Amino acid sequence: MAKPTALYDVHAALGAQFTDFAGWSMPLRYGSELAEHHAVRQTAGLFDLSHMGEIEVTGPQAGQFLDYAVVSAISVLAVGKAKYTMICREDGGILDDLIVYRLADEHFLVVANASNAQVVLRALQERVGGYDAQVLDRCDDWSLLAIQGPNAASILGPLTEVDLPGLAYYTIATGTVAGRSAYLARTGYTGEDGFEIFCSPADAPAIWAAVSAAGADQGLIPCGLACRDSLRLEAAMPLYGNELSVELTPYEAGLGRIVGLKKAGDFVGKAALAERATHPVARIRVGLLPEGRRAPRSGYPVLDADGTVVGTVTSGAPSPTLGHPIAMAYVDTAHSEPGTELVVDVRGTRVPATVVSLPFYARTR
């Protein structure tokens, strides 16, 4: 049976349609996922993301340990800063992409994807030997809410003493929301400005209610996982299991910049990633702009003009913001330049598609 979040009854009362995601019963949509998508782009949306995996790393050598366990330099993070990174196997294959927050000198919060929370936990536990650090499973001890959209700061501002205008992107602060203790991070997975709120599960319903009330006259609506997926696709944010897997390294994903080959000391996967960095990858992640109204879906073959398979679609859908289908795919590097004309096999129909630069959508800052 799927596990409910602390907000399950709230979602049910709002008429949510639920889905089983990574063992959690999560709201897929509340009504129209199209309306939810547009709300995030135009006003604001409120998400329950309590299925995400929270792992705390503490101790005098917590930073040095994370330097070894993940591909980026973590010990250099200032308190209150966050970093997007990945945890890889020895062969460079991606186990998961993560956000690591430094909460204090000896205290880090690692947030993993829901489907990989236990994989990441086990990997960190296996790698911590020899370091004066502790790896703590806190997946059940945190609820995570996210308010995303251009009105996020104005809605959340009156509910917290945290200086939201002074909270830079990829930073985190300790404070309260509606009188309840919380961490507020300026992070998200939608391509919009917004905040993620880490709080006790016992406080989640009160915080959800307060944020909902504060945003009622600013266009805030509850949003489910369906629109979160279309939002992240427009922003070209990779999804584990689609754009990321153990068969790929950060370089194929176009994210080689996060690999800290120059950081001090060894890290898991360093030798393989250093080797990969010395020569071009065979395939790389690109954007595709198909003709017509049919959206390519994950797994659809990508062909060149001669009908030779040169890639595979990883994510695709109609773009509510842009008004036409979009897709991400891995294609041979020889066919990866923007403007390259390719074809996607959409259930037997060959649909012309043009390689385009990512992201498809970027907000005005």
Tab-separated table of C-alpha atoms in Angstrom:
chain	number	residue	atom	x	y	z
A	1	MET	CA	0.000	0.000	0.000
A	2	ALA	CA	1.308	3.441	-0.917
A	3	LYS	CA	2.456	5.583	1.991
A	4	PRO	CA	0.521	8.813	2.634
A	5	THR	CA	2.264	12.101	3.321
A	6	ALA	CA	1.283	14.251	6.299
A	7	LEU	CA	-0.896	16.238	3.875
A	8	TYR	CA	-2.868	13.317	2.443
A	9	ASP	CA	-6.159	14.344	4.081
A	10	VAL	CA	-5.680	17.925	2.895
A	11	HIS	CA	-5.189	16.745	-0.683
A	12	ALA	CA	-8.182	14.422	-0.479
A	13	ALA	CA	-10.394	17.277	0.748
A	14	LEU	CA	-9.221	19.347	-2.226
A	15	GLY	CA	-10.328	16.616	-4.620
A	16	ALA	CA	-6.855	15.472	-5.638
A	17	GLN	CA	-6.359	12.551	-7.991
A	18	PHE	CA	-3.655	10.403	-6.406
A	19	THR	CA	-0.909	8.285	-7.915
A	20	ASP	CA	1.548	5.820	-6.417
A	21	PHE	CA	4.988	7.337	-6.896
A	22	ALA	CA	8.038	5.595	-5.425
A	23	GLY	CA	5.827	3.991	-2.793
A	24	TRP	CA	4.114	7.243	-1.799
A	25	SER	CA	0.513	8.256	-2.443
A	26	MET	CA	0.988	11.616	-4.139
A	27	PRO	CA	-1.404	14.146	-5.708
A	28	LEU	CA	-1.152	13.901	-9.473
A	29	ARG	CA	-3.547	16.761	-10.152
A	30	TYR	CA	-6.413	18.538	-8.389
A	31	GLY	CA	-8.451	19.453	-11.449
A	32	SER	CA	-6.823	20.678	-14.626
A	33	GLU	CA	-3.086	20.062	-14.831
A	34	LEU	CA	-3.032	22.674	-17.590
A	35	ALA	CA	-4.436	25.283	-15.195
A	36	GLU	CA	-1.919	24.215	-12.559
A	37	HIS	CA	0.948	24.562	-15.038
A	38	HIS	CA	-0.158	28.056	-16.085
A	39	ALA	CA	-0.593	29.119	-12.446
A	40	VAL	CA	3.061	28.346	-11.729
A	41	ARG	CA	4.190	30.277	-14.790
A	42	GLN	CA	1.868	33.253	-14.204
A	43	THR	CA	1.079	33.470	-10.467
A	44	ALA	CA	2.042	30.647	-8.089
A	45	GLY	CA	1.513	26.977	-7.296
A	46	LEU	CA	1.812	25.042	-4.029
A	47	PHE	CA	3.250	21.518	-4.101
A	48	ASP	CA	3.615	18.693	-1.586
A	49	LEU	CA	7.026	17.121	-2.227
A	50	SER	CA	7.248	15.099	0.963
A	51	HIS	CA	8.122	11.988	-1.025
A	52	MET	CA	11.638	13.322	-1.621
A	53	GLY	CA	14.421	11.654	0.346
A	54	GLU	CA	16.153	13.630	3.098
A	55	ILE	CA	19.476	12.362	4.432
A	56	GLU	CA	21.502	14.277	6.992
A	57	VAL	CA	25.275	14.054	7.199
A	58	THR	CA	26.879	15.334	10.391
A	59	GLY	CA	30.231	15.291	12.141
A	60	PRO	CA	33.674	16.932	12.048
A	61	GLN	CA	34.501	15.365	8.667
A	62	ALA	CA	31.041	15.592	7.106
A	63	GLY	CA	32.236	17.959	4.389
A	64	GLN	CA	35.306	15.915	3.532
A	65	PHE	CA	33.204	12.775	3.411
A	66	LEU	CA	30.739	14.328	0.960
A	67	ASP	CA	33.675	15.483	-1.175
A	68	TYR	CA	34.543	11.793	-1.504
A	69	ALA	CA	30.983	10.485	-1.861
A	70	VAL	CA	29.685	12.839	-4.598
A	71	VAL	CA	31.207	14.377	-7.715
A	72	SER	CA	31.291	18.027	-6.598
A	73	ALA	CA	33.282	19.913	-3.973
A	74	ILE	CA	30.987	20.151	-0.953
A	75	SER	CA	33.338	21.048	1.914
A	76	VAL	CA	33.879	24.501	0.379
A	77	LEU	CA	30.186	25.404	0.621
A	78	ALA	CA	29.480	28.242	3.038
A	79	VAL	CA	26.828	27.686	5.685
A	80	GLY	CA	23.462	28.477	4.132
A	81	LYS	CA	24.534	27.581	0.598
A	82	ALA	CA	23.283	24.731	-1.590
A	83	LYS	CA	24.756	22.830	-4.525
A	84	TYR	CA	23.332	20.684	-7.286
A	85	THR	CA	25.458	17.555	-7.684
A	86	MET	CA	25.381	13.839	-8.464
A	87	ILE	CA	26.380	10.634	-6.759
A	88	CYS	CA	27.993	8.182	-9.163
A	89	ARG	CA	29.278	4.632	-9.281
A	90	GLU	CA	32.968	3.796	-9.705
A	91	ASP	CA	32.385	3.570	-13.467
A	92	GLY	CA	30.908	7.082	-13.538
A	93	GLY	CA	27.312	5.942	-13.964
A	94	ILE	CA	24.806	8.242	-12.252
A	95	LEU	CA	23.096	6.799	-9.165
A	96	ASP	CA	21.100	9.982	-8.603
A	97	ASP	CA	21.195	13.738	-8.872
A	98	LEU	CA	21.018	15.591	-5.578
A	99	ILE	CA	20.850	18.939	-3.877
A	100	VAL	CA	23.164	19.294	-0.883
A	101	TYR	CA	22.487	22.083	1.631
A	102	ARG	CA	24.997	23.155	4.282
A	103	LEU	CA	22.934	23.857	7.399
A	104	ALA	CA	25.895	24.342	9.801
A	105	ASP	CA	29.651	23.775	9.888
A	106	GLU	CA	29.207	20.057	10.588
A	107	HIS	CA	25.653	19.541	9.318
A	108	PHE	CA	24.556	18.898	5.720
A	109	LEU	CA	21.162	17.978	4.257
A	110	VAL	CA	21.233	15.758	1.173
A	111	VAL	CA	17.976	15.656	-0.811
A	112	ALA	CA	17.586	12.704	-3.153
A	113	ASN	CA	14.886	11.793	-5.642
A	114	ALA	CA	12.061	9.791	-4.124
A	115	SER	CA	12.714	6.739	-6.303
A	116	ASN	CA	16.393	6.685	-5.311
A	117	ALA	CA	16.262	7.705	-1.642
A	118	GLN	CA	17.240	4.274	-0.344
A	119	VAL	CA	19.851	3.796	-3.092
A	120	VAL	CA	21.522	7.055	-2.097
A	121	LEU	CA	21.234	6.267	1.614
A	122	ARG	CA	22.927	2.894	1.153
A	123	ALA	CA	25.665	4.356	-1.029
A	124	LEU	CA	26.454	7.049	1.526
A	125	GLN	CA	26.437	4.512	4.357
A	126	GLU	CA	28.820	2.277	2.416
A	127	ARG	CA	31.197	5.173	1.681
A	128	VAL	CA	31.348	6.809	5.117
A	129	GLY	CA	33.783	4.290	6.615
A	130	GLY	CA	37.025	5.978	7.669
A	131	TYR	CA	35.445	9.418	8.084
A	132	ASP	CA	34.377	11.021	11.346
A	133	ALA	CA	30.865	11.543	10.051
A	134	GLN	CA	27.401	10.085	10.441
A	135	VAL	CA	24.792	9.378	7.773
A	136	LEU	CA	21.242	9.705	9.115
A	137	ASP	CA	18.050	8.576	7.372
A	138	ARG	CA	15.601	11.444	7.900
A	139	CYS	CA	13.145	10.627	5.118
A	140	ASP	CA	10.248	10.234	7.555
A	141	ASP	CA	11.239	13.186	9.723
A	142	TRP	CA	10.685	15.975	7.188
A	143	SER	CA	7.786	17.226	5.125
A	144	LEU	CA	8.657	19.278	2.073
A	145	LEU	CA	6.388	21.915	0.546
A	146	ALA	CA	7.231	24.087	-2.434
A	147	ILE	CA	5.722	27.370	-3.533
A	148	GLN	CA	6.764	28.182	-7.082
A	149	GLY	CA	5.948	31.054	-9.394
A	150	PRO	CA	6.401	34.799	-9.834
A	151	ASN	CA	4.191	35.597	-6.817
A	152	ALA	CA	5.948	33.138	-4.482
A	153	ALA	CA	7.943	35.727	-2.555
A	154	SER	CA	5.043	38.147	-2.087
A	155	ILE	CA	2.805	35.324	-0.832
A	156	LEU	CA	5.344	33.786	1.527
A	157	GLY	CA	6.882	37.048	2.761
A	158	PRO	CA	4.218	38.014	5.336
A	159	LEU	CA	4.358	34.510	6.858
A	160	THR	CA	8.049	34.484	7.737
A	161	GLU	CA	10.726	36.643	9.322
A	162	VAL	CA	13.289	35.360	6.811
A	163	ASP	CA	14.508	38.094	4.473
A	164	LEU	CA	13.220	36.555	1.255
A	165	PRO	CA	14.573	39.280	-1.069
A	166	GLY	CA	17.985	38.667	0.502
A	167	LEU	CA	17.741	34.895	0.131
A	168	ALA	CA	19.696	34.209	-3.037
A	169	TYR	CA	19.077	31.341	-5.439
A	170	TYR	CA	20.461	28.079	-4.050
A	171	THR	CA	20.637	29.261	-0.463
A	172	ILE	CA	18.779	28.103	2.650
A	173	ALA	CA	17.815	29.848	5.885
A	174	THR	CA	16.454	28.825	9.270
A	175	GLY	CA	13.264	30.519	10.375
A	176	THR	CA	9.551	30.077	10.793
A	177	VAL	CA	6.570	29.926	8.467
A	178	ALA	CA	3.228	30.799	10.051
A	179	GLY	CA	4.903	30.465	13.438
A	180	ARG	CA	6.226	26.958	12.753
A	181	SER	CA	9.948	26.142	12.616
A	182	ALA	CA	11.223	25.490	9.112
A	183	TYR	CA	14.106	25.732	6.705
A	184	LEU	CA	13.404	27.915	3.661
A	185	ALA	CA	15.424	27.224	0.520
A	186	ARG	CA	15.309	29.244	-2.685
A	187	THR	CA	15.326	26.176	-4.892
A	188	GLY	CA	12.841	24.399	-7.123
A	189	TYR	CA	12.200	22.143	-10.104
A	190	THR	CA	9.907	24.253	-12.262
A	191	GLY	CA	12.073	26.886	-13.928
A	192	GLU	CA	10.367	29.601	-11.868
A	193	ASP	CA	11.380	31.528	-8.791
A	194	GLY	CA	10.183	29.925	-5.603
A	195	PHE	CA	10.904	28.389	-2.248
A	196	GLU	CA	11.015	24.937	-0.732
A	197	ILE	CA	9.924	24.618	2.886
A	198	PHE	CA	11.339	21.826	5.042
A	199	CYS	CA	9.264	21.351	8.181
A	200	SER	CA	8.079	18.776	10.680
A	201	PRO	CA	5.312	16.540	9.314
A	202	ALA	CA	3.215	17.630	12.300
A	203	ASP	CA	3.468	21.246	11.135
A	204	ALA	CA	2.893	20.604	7.421
A	205	PRO	CA	-0.937	20.955	7.440
A	206	ALA	CA	-0.799	24.283	9.295
A	207	ILE	CA	1.878	25.661	6.974
A	208	TRP	CA	-0.025	24.463	3.883
A	209	ALA	CA	-3.203	26.143	5.171
A	210	ALA	CA	-1.414	29.409	5.974
A	211	VAL	CA	0.343	29.607	2.594
A	212	SER	CA	-2.892	28.715	0.784
A	213	ALA	CA	-4.787	31.463	2.593
A	214	ALA	CA	-2.031	34.023	2.006
A	215	GLY	CA	-2.026	33.265	-1.705
A	216	ALA	CA	-5.765	33.056	-2.255
A	217	ASP	CA	-5.975	36.558	-3.733
A	218	GLN	CA	-2.715	36.229	-5.686
A	219	GLY	CA	-3.655	33.299	-7.879
A	220	LEU	CA	-2.050	30.534	-5.822
A	221	ILE	CA	-3.505	27.070	-6.407
A	222	PRO	CA	-2.472	23.563	-5.298
A	223	CYS	CA	-0.458	21.700	-7.910
A	224	GLY	CA	0.311	18.022	-8.479
A	225	LEU	CA	3.097	15.958	-9.962
A	226	ALA	CA	1.657	16.036	-13.503
A	227	CYS	CA	2.256	19.746	-13.999
A	228	ARG	CA	5.572	19.527	-12.160
A	229	ASP	CA	6.742	17.218	-14.934
A	230	SER	CA	5.649	19.531	-17.762
A	231	LEU	CA	7.202	22.501	-15.958
A	232	ARG	CA	10.572	20.807	-15.486
A	233	LEU	CA	10.539	19.608	-19.117
A	234	GLU	CA	10.089	23.163	-20.402
A	235	ALA	CA	13.010	24.200	-18.192
A	236	ALA	CA	15.046	21.213	-19.515
A	237	MET	CA	15.635	19.888	-16.013
A	238	PRO	CA	16.637	16.209	-16.152
A	239	LEU	CA	14.549	13.497	-14.515
A	240	TYR	CA	16.189	10.410	-13.123
A	241	GLY	CA	15.033	7.362	-15.076
A	242	ASN	CA	14.543	9.491	-18.177
A	243	GLU	CA	17.541	11.777	-18.766
A	244	LEU	CA	19.714	10.276	-16.020
A	245	SER	CA	20.642	6.659	-15.256
A	246	VAL	CA	23.520	4.403	-14.270
A	247	GLU	CA	24.167	3.900	-17.985
A	248	LEU	CA	25.018	7.590	-18.352
A	249	THR	CA	27.607	9.911	-16.854
A	250	PRO	CA	27.184	13.637	-16.139
A	251	TYR	CA	28.997	14.374	-19.406
A	252	GLU	CA	26.362	12.780	-21.651
A	253	ALA	CA	23.715	14.689	-19.721
A	254	GLY	CA	25.481	17.940	-20.580
A	255	LEU	CA	26.268	18.489	-16.902
A	256	GLY	CA	29.986	17.823	-16.846
A	257	ARG	CA	30.471	21.235	-15.222
A	258	ILE	CA	29.372	19.827	-11.862
A	259	VAL	CA	32.165	17.217	-11.825
A	260	GLY	CA	34.962	18.466	-9.582
A	261	LEU	CA	37.956	16.807	-11.204
A	262	LYS	CA	40.206	19.515	-9.730
A	263	LYS	CA	38.960	19.221	-6.148
A	264	ALA	CA	41.423	17.912	-3.597
A	265	GLY	CA	41.498	14.180	-2.960
A	266	ASP	CA	39.774	11.234	-4.535
A	267	PHE	CA	36.059	10.693	-5.037
A	268	VAL	CA	33.984	7.747	-6.139
A	269	GLY	CA	34.013	7.610	-9.934
A	270	LYS	CA	36.871	10.095	-10.370
A	271	ALA	CA	39.089	7.879	-12.535
A	272	ALA	CA	36.270	6.927	-14.894
A	273	LEU	CA	34.977	10.490	-15.140
A	274	ALA	CA	38.450	11.891	-15.711
A	275	GLU	CA	38.874	9.452	-18.591
A	276	ARG	CA	35.456	10.345	-20.000
A	277	ALA	CA	36.346	14.035	-19.862
A	278	THR	CA	39.322	13.504	-22.190
A	279	HIS	CA	37.272	12.639	-25.262
A	280	PRO	CA	33.919	13.615	-26.732
A	281	VAL	CA	30.888	11.620	-25.657
A	282	ALA	CA	29.152	9.440	-28.234
A	283	ARG	CA	25.677	10.763	-27.442
A	284	ILE	CA	24.479	13.903	-25.724
A	285	ARG	CA	21.239	15.341	-24.413
A	286	VAL	CA	19.506	17.778	-26.777
A	287	GLY	CA	16.190	19.504	-27.260
A	288	LEU	CA	13.847	18.591	-30.106
A	289	LEU	CA	11.142	20.745	-31.640
A	290	PRO	CA	8.755	18.419	-33.527
A	291	GLU	CA	6.478	19.578	-36.305
A	292	GLY	CA	2.725	19.288	-35.887
A	293	ARG	CA	0.786	18.500	-32.721
A	294	ARG	CA	1.934	14.982	-31.846
A	295	ALA	CA	4.350	14.915	-28.918
A	296	PRO	CA	7.159	12.362	-28.922
A	297	ARG	CA	7.280	10.244	-25.775
A	298	SER	CA	10.016	8.536	-23.822
A	299	GLY	CA	11.561	5.657	-25.757
A	300	TYR	CA	10.593	6.815	-29.242
A	301	PRO	CA	13.449	6.387	-31.776
A	302	VAL	CA	15.136	9.402	-33.339
A	303	LEU	CA	16.333	8.942	-36.933
A	304	ASP	CA	18.436	10.856	-39.433
A	305	ALA	CA	17.344	11.705	-42.972
A	306	ASP	CA	18.395	8.250	-44.175
A	307	GLY	CA	16.238	6.474	-41.603
A	308	THR	CA	19.153	5.385	-39.416
A	309	VAL	CA	18.436	5.433	-35.682
A	310	VAL	CA	20.664	8.102	-34.135
A	311	GLY	CA	19.023	8.597	-30.769
A	312	THR	CA	16.144	8.078	-28.368
A	313	VAL	CA	13.588	10.433	-26.861
A	314	THR	CA	13.790	10.588	-23.061
A	315	SER	CA	10.953	13.014	-22.281
A	316	GLY	CA	8.324	14.634	-24.441
A	317	ALA	CA	4.974	16.374	-24.072
A	318	PRO	CA	2.905	19.274	-25.326
A	319	SER	CA	4.299	22.500	-23.850
A	320	PRO	CA	1.471	24.511	-22.251
A	321	THR	CA	3.632	27.641	-22.117
A	322	LEU	CA	4.930	27.490	-25.687
A	323	GLY	CA	1.850	25.993	-27.303
A	324	HIS	CA	3.557	23.176	-29.205
A	325	PRO	CA	5.201	19.804	-28.473
A	326	ILE	CA	8.753	19.616	-27.112
A	327	ALA	CA	11.072	16.745	-26.281
A	328	MET	CA	14.482	15.950	-24.878
A	329	ALA	CA	16.534	13.147	-26.391
A	330	TYR	CA	19.963	11.591	-26.465
A	331	VAL	CA	21.372	11.701	-29.987
A	332	ASP	CA	24.708	10.944	-31.600
A	333	THR	CA	26.965	13.966	-31.241
A	334	ALA	CA	27.252	14.212	-35.043
A	335	HIS	CA	23.542	15.109	-35.094
A	336	SER	CA	23.436	17.314	-31.995
A	337	GLU	CA	24.015	20.804	-33.374
A	338	PRO	CA	21.046	23.192	-33.074
A	339	GLY	CA	19.286	23.406	-36.423
A	340	THR	CA	19.956	19.768	-37.331
A	341	GLU	CA	16.910	18.212	-39.014
A	342	LEU	CA	15.953	14.793	-37.643
A	343	VAL	CA	12.878	12.558	-37.540
A	344	VAL	CA	11.067	10.986	-34.585
A	345	ASP	CA	9.210	7.720	-35.064
A	346	VAL	CA	5.910	8.462	-33.311
A	347	ARG	CA	4.166	5.092	-33.289
A	348	GLY	CA	4.980	4.405	-36.902
A	349	THR	CA	4.562	7.961	-38.150
A	350	ARG	CA	7.751	9.816	-38.998
A	351	VAL	CA	7.521	13.308	-37.531
A	352	PRO	CA	10.175	15.861	-38.576
A	353	ALA	CA	11.964	17.464	-35.627
A	354	THR	CA	14.644	20.130	-35.314
A	355	VAL	CA	17.425	20.085	-32.730
A	356	VAL	CA	17.181	23.208	-30.546
A	357	SER	CA	19.177	24.650	-27.679
A	358	LEU	CA	18.076	23.965	-24.118
A	359	PRO	CA	16.186	25.095	-22.143
A	360	PHE	CA	12.956	25.469	-24.062
A	361	TYR	CA	11.752	28.059	-21.552
A	362	ALA	CA	13.684	30.428	-19.279
A	363	ARG	CA	11.953	32.902	-16.999
A	364	THR	CA	12.716	36.604	-17.165
A	365	ARG	CA	14.877	37.380	-14.146
